[in-house]
Short mmCIF file of C-alpha atoms in Angstrom, two decimals:
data_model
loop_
_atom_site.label_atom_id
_atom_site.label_comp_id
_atom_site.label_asym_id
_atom_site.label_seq_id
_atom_site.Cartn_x
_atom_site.Cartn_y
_atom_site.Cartn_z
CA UNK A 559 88.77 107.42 82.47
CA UNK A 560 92.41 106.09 82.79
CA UNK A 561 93.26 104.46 86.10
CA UNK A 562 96.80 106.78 87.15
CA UNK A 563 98.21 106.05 90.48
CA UNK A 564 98.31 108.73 93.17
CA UNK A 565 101.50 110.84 91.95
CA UNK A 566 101.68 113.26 94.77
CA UNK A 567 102.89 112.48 97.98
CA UNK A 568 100.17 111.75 100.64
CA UNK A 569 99.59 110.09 103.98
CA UNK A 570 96.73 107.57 104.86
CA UNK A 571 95.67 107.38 109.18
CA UNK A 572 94.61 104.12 109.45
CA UNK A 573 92.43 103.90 112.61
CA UNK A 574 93.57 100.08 112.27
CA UNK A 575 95.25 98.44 110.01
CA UNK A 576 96.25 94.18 109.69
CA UNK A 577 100.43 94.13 108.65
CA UNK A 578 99.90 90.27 107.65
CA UNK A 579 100.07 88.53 111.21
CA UNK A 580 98.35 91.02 113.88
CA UNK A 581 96.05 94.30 114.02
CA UNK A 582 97.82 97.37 114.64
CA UNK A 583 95.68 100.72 115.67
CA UNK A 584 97.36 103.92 114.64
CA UNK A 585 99.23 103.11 111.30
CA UNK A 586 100.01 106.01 108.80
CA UNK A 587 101.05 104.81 105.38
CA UNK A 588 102.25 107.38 102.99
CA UNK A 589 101.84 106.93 99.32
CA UNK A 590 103.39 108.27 96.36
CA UNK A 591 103.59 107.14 92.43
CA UNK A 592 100.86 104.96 93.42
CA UNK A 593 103.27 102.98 95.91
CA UNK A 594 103.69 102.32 98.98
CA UNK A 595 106.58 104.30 100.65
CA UNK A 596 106.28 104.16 104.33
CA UNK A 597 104.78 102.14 107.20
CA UNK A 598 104.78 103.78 110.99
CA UNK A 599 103.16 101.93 113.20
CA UNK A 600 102.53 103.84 116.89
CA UNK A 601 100.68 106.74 115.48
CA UNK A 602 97.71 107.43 117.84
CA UNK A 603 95.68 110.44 116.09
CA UNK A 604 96.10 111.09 111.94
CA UNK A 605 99.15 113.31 111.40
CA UNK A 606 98.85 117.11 109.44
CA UNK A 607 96.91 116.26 106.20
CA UNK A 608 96.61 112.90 106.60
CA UNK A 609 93.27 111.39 104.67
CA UNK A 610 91.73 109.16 107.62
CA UNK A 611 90.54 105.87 107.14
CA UNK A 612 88.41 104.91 110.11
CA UNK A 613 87.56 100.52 110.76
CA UNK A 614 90.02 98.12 109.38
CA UNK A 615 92.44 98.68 106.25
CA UNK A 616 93.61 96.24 104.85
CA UNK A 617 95.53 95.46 101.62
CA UNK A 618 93.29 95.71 98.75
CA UNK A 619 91.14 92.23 98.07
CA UNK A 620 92.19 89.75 94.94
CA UNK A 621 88.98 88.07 93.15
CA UNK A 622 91.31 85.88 90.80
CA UNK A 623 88.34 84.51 88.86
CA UNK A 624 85.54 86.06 87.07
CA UNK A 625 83.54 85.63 83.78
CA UNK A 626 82.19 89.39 84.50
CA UNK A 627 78.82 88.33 81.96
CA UNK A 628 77.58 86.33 84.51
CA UNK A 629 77.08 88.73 86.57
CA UNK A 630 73.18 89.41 84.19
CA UNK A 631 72.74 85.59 85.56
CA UNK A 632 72.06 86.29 89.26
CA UNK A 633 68.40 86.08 90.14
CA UNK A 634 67.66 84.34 86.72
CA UNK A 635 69.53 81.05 87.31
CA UNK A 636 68.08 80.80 90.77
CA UNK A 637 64.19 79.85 89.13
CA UNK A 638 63.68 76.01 89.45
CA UNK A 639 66.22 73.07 89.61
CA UNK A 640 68.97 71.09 87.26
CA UNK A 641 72.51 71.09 87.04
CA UNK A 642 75.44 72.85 86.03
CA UNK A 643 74.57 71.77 82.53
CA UNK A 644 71.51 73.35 82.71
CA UNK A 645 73.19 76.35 83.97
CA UNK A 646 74.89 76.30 81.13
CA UNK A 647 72.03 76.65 78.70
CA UNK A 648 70.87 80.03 80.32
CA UNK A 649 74.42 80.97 80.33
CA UNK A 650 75.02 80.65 76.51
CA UNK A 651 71.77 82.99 76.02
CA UNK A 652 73.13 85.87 77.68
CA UNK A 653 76.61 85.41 75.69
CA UNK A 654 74.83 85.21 72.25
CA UNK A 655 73.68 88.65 73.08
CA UNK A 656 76.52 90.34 73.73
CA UNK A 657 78.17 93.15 71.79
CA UNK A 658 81.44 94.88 72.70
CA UNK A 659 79.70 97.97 73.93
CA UNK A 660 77.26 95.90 75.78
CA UNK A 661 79.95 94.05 77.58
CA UNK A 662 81.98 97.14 78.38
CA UNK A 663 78.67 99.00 80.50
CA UNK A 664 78.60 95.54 81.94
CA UNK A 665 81.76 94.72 83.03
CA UNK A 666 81.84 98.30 84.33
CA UNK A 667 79.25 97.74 86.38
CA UNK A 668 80.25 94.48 87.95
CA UNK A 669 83.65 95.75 88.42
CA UNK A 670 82.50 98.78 90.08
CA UNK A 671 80.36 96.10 92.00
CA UNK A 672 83.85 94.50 92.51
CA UNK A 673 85.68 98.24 93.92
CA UNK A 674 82.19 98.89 96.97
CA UNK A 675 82.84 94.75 97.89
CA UNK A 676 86.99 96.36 98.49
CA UNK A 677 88.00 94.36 95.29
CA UNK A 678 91.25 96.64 94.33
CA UNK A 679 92.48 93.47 91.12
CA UNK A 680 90.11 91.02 89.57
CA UNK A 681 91.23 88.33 86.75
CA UNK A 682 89.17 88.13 84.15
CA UNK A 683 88.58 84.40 82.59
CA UNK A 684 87.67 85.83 79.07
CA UNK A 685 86.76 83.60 76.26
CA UNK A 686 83.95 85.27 74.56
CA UNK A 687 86.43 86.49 72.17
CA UNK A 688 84.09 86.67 68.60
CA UNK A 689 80.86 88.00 66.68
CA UNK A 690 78.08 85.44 67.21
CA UNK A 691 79.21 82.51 64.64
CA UNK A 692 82.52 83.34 65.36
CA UNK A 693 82.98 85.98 62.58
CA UNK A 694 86.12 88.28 63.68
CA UNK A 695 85.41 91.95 64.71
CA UNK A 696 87.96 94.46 63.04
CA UNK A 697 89.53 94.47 66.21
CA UNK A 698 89.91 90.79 66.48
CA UNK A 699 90.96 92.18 70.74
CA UNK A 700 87.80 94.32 70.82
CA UNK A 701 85.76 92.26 73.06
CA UNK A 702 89.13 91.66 75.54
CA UNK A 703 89.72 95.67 75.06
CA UNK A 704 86.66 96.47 76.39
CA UNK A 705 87.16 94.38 79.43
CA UNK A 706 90.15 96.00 80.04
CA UNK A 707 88.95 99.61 79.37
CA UNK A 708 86.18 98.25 81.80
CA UNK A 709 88.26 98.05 85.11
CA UNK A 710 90.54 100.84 83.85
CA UNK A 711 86.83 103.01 84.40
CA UNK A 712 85.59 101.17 87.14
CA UNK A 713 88.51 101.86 89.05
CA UNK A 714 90.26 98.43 89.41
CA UNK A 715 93.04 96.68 88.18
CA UNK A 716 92.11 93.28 85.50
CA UNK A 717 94.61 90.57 84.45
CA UNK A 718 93.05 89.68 81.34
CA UNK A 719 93.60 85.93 81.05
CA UNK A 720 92.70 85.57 77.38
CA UNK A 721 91.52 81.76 77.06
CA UNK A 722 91.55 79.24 75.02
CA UNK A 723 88.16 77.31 73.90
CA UNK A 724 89.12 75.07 70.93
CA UNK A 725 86.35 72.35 71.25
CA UNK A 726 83.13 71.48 72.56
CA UNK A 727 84.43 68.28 73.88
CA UNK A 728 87.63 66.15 73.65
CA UNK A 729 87.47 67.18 70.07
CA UNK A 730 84.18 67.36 69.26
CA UNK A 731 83.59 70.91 67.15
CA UNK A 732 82.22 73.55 68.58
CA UNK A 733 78.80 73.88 69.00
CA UNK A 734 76.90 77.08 67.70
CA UNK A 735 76.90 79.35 71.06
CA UNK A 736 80.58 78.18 71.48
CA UNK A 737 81.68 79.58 68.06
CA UNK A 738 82.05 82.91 69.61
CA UNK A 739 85.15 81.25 71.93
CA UNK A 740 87.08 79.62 69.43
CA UNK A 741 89.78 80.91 67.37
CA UNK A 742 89.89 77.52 65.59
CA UNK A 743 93.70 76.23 66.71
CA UNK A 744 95.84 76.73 69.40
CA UNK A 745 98.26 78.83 67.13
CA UNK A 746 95.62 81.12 65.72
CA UNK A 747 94.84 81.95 69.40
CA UNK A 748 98.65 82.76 70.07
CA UNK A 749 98.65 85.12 67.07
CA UNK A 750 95.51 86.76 68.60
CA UNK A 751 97.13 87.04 72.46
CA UNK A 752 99.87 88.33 71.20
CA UNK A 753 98.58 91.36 70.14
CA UNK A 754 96.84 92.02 73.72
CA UNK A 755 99.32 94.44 75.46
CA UNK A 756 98.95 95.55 79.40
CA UNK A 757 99.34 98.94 80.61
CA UNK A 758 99.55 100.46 84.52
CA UNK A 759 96.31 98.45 85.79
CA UNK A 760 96.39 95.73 83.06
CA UNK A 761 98.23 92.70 82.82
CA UNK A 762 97.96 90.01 80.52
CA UNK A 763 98.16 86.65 80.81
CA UNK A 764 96.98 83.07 79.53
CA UNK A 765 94.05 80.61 80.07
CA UNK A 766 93.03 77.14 79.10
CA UNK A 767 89.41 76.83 79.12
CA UNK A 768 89.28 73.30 80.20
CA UNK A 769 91.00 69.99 78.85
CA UNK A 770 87.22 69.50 77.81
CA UNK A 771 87.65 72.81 75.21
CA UNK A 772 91.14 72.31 74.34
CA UNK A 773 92.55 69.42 72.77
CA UNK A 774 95.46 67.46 74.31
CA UNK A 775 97.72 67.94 70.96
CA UNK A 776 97.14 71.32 71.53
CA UNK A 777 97.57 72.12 75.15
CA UNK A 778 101.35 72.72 74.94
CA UNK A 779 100.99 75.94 72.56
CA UNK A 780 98.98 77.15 75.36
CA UNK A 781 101.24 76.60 78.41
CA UNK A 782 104.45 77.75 75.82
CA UNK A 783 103.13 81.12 75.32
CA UNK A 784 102.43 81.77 78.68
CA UNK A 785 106.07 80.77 79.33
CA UNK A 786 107.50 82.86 76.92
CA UNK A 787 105.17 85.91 77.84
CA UNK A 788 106.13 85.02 81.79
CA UNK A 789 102.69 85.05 82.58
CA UNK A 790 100.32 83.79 84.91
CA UNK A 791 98.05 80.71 83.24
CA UNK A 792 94.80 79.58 84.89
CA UNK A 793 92.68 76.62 83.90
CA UNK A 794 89.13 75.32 85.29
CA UNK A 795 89.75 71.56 86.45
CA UNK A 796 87.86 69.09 87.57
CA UNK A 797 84.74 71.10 88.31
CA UNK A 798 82.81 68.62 87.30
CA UNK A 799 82.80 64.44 87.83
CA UNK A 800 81.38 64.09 84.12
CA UNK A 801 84.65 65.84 83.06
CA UNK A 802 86.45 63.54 85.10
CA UNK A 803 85.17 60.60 83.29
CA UNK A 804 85.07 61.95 79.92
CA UNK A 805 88.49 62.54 79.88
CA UNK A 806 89.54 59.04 81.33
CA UNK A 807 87.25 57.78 78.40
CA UNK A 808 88.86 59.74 75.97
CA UNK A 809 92.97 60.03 77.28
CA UNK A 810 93.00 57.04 80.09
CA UNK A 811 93.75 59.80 82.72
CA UNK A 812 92.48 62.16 84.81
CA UNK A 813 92.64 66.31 83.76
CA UNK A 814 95.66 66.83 86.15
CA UNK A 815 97.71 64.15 84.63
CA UNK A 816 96.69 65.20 81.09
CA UNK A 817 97.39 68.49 82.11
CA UNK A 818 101.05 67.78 84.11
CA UNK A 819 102.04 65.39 80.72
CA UNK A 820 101.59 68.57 78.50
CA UNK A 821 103.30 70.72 80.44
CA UNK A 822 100.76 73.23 81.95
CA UNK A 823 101.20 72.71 85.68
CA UNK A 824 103.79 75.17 87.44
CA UNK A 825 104.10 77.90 89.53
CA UNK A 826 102.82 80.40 87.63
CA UNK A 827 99.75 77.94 86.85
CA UNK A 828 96.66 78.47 89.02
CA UNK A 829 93.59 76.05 88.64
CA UNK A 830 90.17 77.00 89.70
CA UNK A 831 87.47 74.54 91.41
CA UNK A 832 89.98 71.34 91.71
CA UNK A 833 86.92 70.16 93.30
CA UNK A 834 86.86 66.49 92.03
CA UNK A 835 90.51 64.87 92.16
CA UNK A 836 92.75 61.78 93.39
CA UNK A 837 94.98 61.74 95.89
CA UNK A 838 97.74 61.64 92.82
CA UNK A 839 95.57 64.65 91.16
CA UNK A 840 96.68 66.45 94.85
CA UNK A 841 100.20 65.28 94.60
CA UNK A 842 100.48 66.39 91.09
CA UNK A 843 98.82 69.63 92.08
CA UNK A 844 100.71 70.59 95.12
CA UNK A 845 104.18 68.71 94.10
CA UNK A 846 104.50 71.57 91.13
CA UNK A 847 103.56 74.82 92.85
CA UNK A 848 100.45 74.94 91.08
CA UNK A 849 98.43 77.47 92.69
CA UNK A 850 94.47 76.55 93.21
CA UNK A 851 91.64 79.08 93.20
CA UNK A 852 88.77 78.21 95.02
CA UNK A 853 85.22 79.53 94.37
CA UNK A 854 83.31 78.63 96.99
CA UNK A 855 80.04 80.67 96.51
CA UNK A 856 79.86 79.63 92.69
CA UNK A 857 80.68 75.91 93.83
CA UNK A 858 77.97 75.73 96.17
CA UNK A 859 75.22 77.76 94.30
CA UNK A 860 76.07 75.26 90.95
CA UNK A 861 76.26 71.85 93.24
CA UNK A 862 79.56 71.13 92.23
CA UNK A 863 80.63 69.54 95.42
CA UNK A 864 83.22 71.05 97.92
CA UNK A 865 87.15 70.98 97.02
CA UNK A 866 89.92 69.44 98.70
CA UNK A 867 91.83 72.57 99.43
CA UNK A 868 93.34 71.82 103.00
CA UNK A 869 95.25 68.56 101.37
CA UNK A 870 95.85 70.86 98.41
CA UNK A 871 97.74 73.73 100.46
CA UNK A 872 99.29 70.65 103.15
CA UNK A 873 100.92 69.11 99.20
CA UNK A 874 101.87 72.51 98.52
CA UNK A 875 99.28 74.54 96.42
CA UNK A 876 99.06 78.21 97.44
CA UNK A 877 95.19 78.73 97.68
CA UNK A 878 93.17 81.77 96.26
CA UNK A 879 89.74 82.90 96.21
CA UNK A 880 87.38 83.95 93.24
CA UNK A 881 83.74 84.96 92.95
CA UNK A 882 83.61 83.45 89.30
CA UNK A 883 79.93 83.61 88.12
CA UNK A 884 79.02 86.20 90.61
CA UNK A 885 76.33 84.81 92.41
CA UNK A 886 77.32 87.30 95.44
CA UNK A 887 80.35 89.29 94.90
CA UNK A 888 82.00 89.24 98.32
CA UNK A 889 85.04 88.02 98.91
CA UNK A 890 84.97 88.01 102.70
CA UNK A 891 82.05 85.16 102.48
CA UNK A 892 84.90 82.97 99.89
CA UNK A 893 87.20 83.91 102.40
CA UNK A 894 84.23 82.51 104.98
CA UNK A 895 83.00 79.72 102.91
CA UNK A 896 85.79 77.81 102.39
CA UNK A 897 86.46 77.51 105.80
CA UNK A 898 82.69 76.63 106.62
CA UNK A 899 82.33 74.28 103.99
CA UNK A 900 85.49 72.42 105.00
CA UNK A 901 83.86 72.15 108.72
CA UNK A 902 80.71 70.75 107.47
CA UNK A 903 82.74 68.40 105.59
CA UNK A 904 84.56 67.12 108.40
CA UNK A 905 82.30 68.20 111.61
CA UNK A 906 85.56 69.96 113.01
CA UNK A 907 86.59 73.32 113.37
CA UNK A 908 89.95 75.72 112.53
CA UNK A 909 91.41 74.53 109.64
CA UNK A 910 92.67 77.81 108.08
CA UNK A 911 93.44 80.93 110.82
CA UNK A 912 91.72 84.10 109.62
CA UNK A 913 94.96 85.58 108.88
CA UNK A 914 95.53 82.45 106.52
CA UNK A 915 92.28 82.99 104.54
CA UNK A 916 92.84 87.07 104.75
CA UNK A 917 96.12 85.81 102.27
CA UNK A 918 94.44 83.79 100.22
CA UNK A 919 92.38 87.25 99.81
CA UNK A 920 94.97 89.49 99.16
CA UNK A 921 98.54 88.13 98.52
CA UNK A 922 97.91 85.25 97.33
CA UNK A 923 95.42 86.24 94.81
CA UNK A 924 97.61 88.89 93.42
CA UNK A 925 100.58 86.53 92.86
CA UNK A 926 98.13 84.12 91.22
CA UNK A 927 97.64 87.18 88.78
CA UNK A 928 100.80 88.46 88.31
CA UNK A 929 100.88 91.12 90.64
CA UNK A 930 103.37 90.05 93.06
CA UNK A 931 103.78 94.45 93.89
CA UNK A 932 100.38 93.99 95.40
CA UNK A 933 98.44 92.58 98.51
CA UNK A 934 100.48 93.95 101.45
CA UNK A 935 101.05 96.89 103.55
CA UNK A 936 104.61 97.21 103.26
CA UNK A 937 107.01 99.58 101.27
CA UNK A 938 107.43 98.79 97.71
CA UNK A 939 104.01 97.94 97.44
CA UNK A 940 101.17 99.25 95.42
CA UNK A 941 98.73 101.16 97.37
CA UNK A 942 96.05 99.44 97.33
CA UNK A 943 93.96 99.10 100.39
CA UNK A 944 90.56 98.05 101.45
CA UNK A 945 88.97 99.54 104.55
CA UNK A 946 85.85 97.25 106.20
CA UNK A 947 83.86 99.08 109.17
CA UNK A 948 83.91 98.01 112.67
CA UNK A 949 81.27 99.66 113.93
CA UNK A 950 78.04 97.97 111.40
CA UNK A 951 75.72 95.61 113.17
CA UNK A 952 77.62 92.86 112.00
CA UNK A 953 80.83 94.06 113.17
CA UNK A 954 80.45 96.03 116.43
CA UNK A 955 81.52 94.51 120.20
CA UNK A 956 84.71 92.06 118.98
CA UNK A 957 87.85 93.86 120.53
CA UNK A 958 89.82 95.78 117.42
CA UNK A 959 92.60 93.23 117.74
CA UNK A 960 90.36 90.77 116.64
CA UNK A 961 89.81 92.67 113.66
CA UNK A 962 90.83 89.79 111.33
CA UNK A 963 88.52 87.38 112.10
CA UNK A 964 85.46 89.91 112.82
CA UNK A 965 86.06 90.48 109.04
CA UNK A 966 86.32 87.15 107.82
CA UNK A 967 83.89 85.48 110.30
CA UNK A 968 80.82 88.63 110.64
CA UNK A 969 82.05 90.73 107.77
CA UNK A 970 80.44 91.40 104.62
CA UNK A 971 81.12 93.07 101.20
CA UNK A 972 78.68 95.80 102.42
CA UNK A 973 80.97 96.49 105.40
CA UNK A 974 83.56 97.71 103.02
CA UNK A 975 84.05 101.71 103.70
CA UNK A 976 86.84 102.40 101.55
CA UNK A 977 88.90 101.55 98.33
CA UNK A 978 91.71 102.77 97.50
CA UNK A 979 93.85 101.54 94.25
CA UNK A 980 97.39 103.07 93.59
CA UNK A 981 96.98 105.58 96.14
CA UNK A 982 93.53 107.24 94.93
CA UNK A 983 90.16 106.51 96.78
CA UNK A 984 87.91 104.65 94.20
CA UNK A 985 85.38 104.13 96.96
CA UNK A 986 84.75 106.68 99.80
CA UNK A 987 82.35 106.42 102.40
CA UNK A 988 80.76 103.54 100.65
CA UNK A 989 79.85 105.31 97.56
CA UNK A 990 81.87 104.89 94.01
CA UNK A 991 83.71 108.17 93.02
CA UNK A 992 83.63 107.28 89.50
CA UNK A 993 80.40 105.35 89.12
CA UNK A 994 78.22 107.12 91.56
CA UNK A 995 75.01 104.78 90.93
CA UNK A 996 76.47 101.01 90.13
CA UNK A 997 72.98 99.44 91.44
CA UNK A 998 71.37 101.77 88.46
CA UNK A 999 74.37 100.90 86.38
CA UNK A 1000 73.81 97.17 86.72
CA UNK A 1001 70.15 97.17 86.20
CA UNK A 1002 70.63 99.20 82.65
CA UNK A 1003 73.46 97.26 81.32
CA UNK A 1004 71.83 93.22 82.53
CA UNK A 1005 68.53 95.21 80.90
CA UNK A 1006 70.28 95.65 77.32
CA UNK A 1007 71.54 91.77 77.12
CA UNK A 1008 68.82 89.92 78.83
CA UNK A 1009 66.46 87.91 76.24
#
């Protein structure tokens, strides 16, 4: 089912409604062509066939990371102990199953997941590009189309960041599961990306895996087509200390450095985790507008170690917020985690306001995909809105002007009302309008690919 934006004129009542700095009660927001036309604050009761939207609206929530197949991993990955390495291992197994039909029922699901948790744009870290043993489909695009055609039925908008995954390790081949990822070089991953094309709720753009799965010599090809294409680029850094010390081993520098000498930091550049870096990895970071995504839920469920996003924003890095491997998809609690983690860190309190992390959510997340026409409520913009209850038992007694932080402090994903993307309700009362059972949805598609 294509995802077309609301063409006829019509009005949203907002019972309340957060304009970026302050709640507002009584907002009406017409819509048309799937935009944002009008604001008007001061309206106490929904005008003349206005479609009401009763809580808190506001713009529609960014998850700019996800490998949507992890979502089959939740529950599994909790049994016993190890380390992201082990992780890893289980991970691989539910990759080696996958098909391109299997994939598309389950990034469905997980985006329709995404829509009831008020997820209007997700970006899409996609590497499992191949057959198992890396034979080509006819389509060499089909397993990237059927991500796309994935949101487009879910309800949601994707930027497909098509990634490169070169090498098992600072050169080493690939190893059998990662034979799916590769396209061999740098260039023969180009030629593939290039034939990727967006449409009204796709965009595409560019990823590095890792300077672990792509070779240094290589790196540049990587960052030039995402110049050339203007599009966002996104790399996982520094998640790891092993990575850290492999790559000193291997370059005499840390990832950022390798990655700022080849060209790949920038402001359209976002990196995800940053969790494990120097205070010239920061300077690096921040000094070039390089966005940072932090994931705080996959962070702390794979002991990765918490990220040093306060310095990173105070150098300069615009922050954003993924839910990456899905171990809850809710991106209130990212919103709420990074701020927690950072007080357990430092035993003090207040370190982002909840109208700061509320960006991080929405703007700032869409302009770390490439949708800089998204994550306000302003004219101009795309209609995309999110609408979180304030009457639920974890959201009733706060005053309504205190709506921002009731959502990002007490909120959760199953607070989230409405969903509206380019005008058109994808969720309505807390039920999907185009996937009507995404709990049986998910169980039937994790069912098909799980060993």
């Amino acid at each position: 089912m294509p995802l077309t934006p609301q063409a006829t004129p019509m009005t949203y009542w907002l019972e309340h409604a957060w304009l970026g700095a302050h709640v507002e009660p009584g907002v009406a927001v017409t819509v048309a062509d799937g935009r944002i036309t009008a604001v008007r604050p001061g309206t106490p009761a929904p005008p003349p066939g206005a479609e009401a939207l009763y809580g808190l609206t506001l713009p529609g929530l960014a998850n700019a990371h996800s490998h949507a197949f992890h979502r089959a991993l939740r529950g599994t990955v909790q049994v016993g102990s190890g380390t992201f390495w082990t992780w890893r291992e289980v991970m691989y197994g539910i990759a080696e199953r996958l098909t391109p039909d299997s994939y598309y029922a389950l990034a469905r699901a997980a985006y329709a997941e995404m829509a009831l948790a008020g997820i209007t744009c997700v970006g899409e870290f996609h590497y499992l590009h191949h057959a198992p043993g890396g034979t080509r489909y006819n389509d060499p695009n089909a397993m990237g189309q059927a991500l796309i055609a994935a949101a487009a039925d879910a309800g949601i908008r994707i930027t497909l960041l098509d990634t490169a995954y070169l090498s098992a390790g600072f050169g080493d081949p690939p190893n059998r599961h990662q034979l799916r990822f590769s396209d061999g070089t740098a260039d023969a991953w180009a030629e593939r990306a290039d034939a990727l094309k967006g449409s009204e709720h796709a965009r595409i753009g560019a990823a590095v895996h890792s300077v672990r799965a792509v070779p240094a010599a290589e790196l540049g090809t990587v960052a030039d087509w995402a110049q050339q294409q203007q599009a966002p680029l996104h790399v996982h850094l520094s998640e790891q200390t092993a990575e850290n010390d492999a790559c000193r081993a291997a370059h005499g520098r840390t990832p950022t450095r390798l990655l700022a000498d080849h060209g790949v930091l920038g402001p359209r550049t976002t990196a995800v985790h940053a969790t494990h870096l120097t205070d010239e990895d920061i300077a690096l970071l921040g000094g070039s507008t390089t966005g940072v995504c932090m994931c705080p839920t996959t962070e702390r469920d794979l002991a990765d170690g918490i990220g040093p996003a306060v310095a990173l924003q105070e150098q300069g890095s615009p922050l954003s917020l993924g839910s990456d491997s899905h171990a809850v998809i809710d991106l209130l609690e990212e919103a709420r985690a990074m701020e927690l983690n950072e007080r357990l860190r430092t035993r003090t309190r207040g370190h982002w306001t909840a109208a700061a992390l509320l960006r991080a959510a929405t703007a700032d997340g869409h302009a770390a995909l490439g949708w800089d026409d998204a994550g306000t409520l302003a004219p101009g913009a795309l209609a995309d809105l999110t609408t979180i209850r304030l009457d639920s038992v974890r959201t009733a007694g706060p005053l309504p002007r205190l709506g921002a932080e009731t959502a990002v402090f007490a909120a959760t994903a199953a607070d989230v009302r409405h969903t509206v993307v380019g005008g058109r309700q994808i969720v309505r009362d807390g039920t999907h309008t185009r996937v009507p059972d995404v709990p049986t949805a998910l169980a039937d598609a994790i069912a098909t690919v799980r060993g």
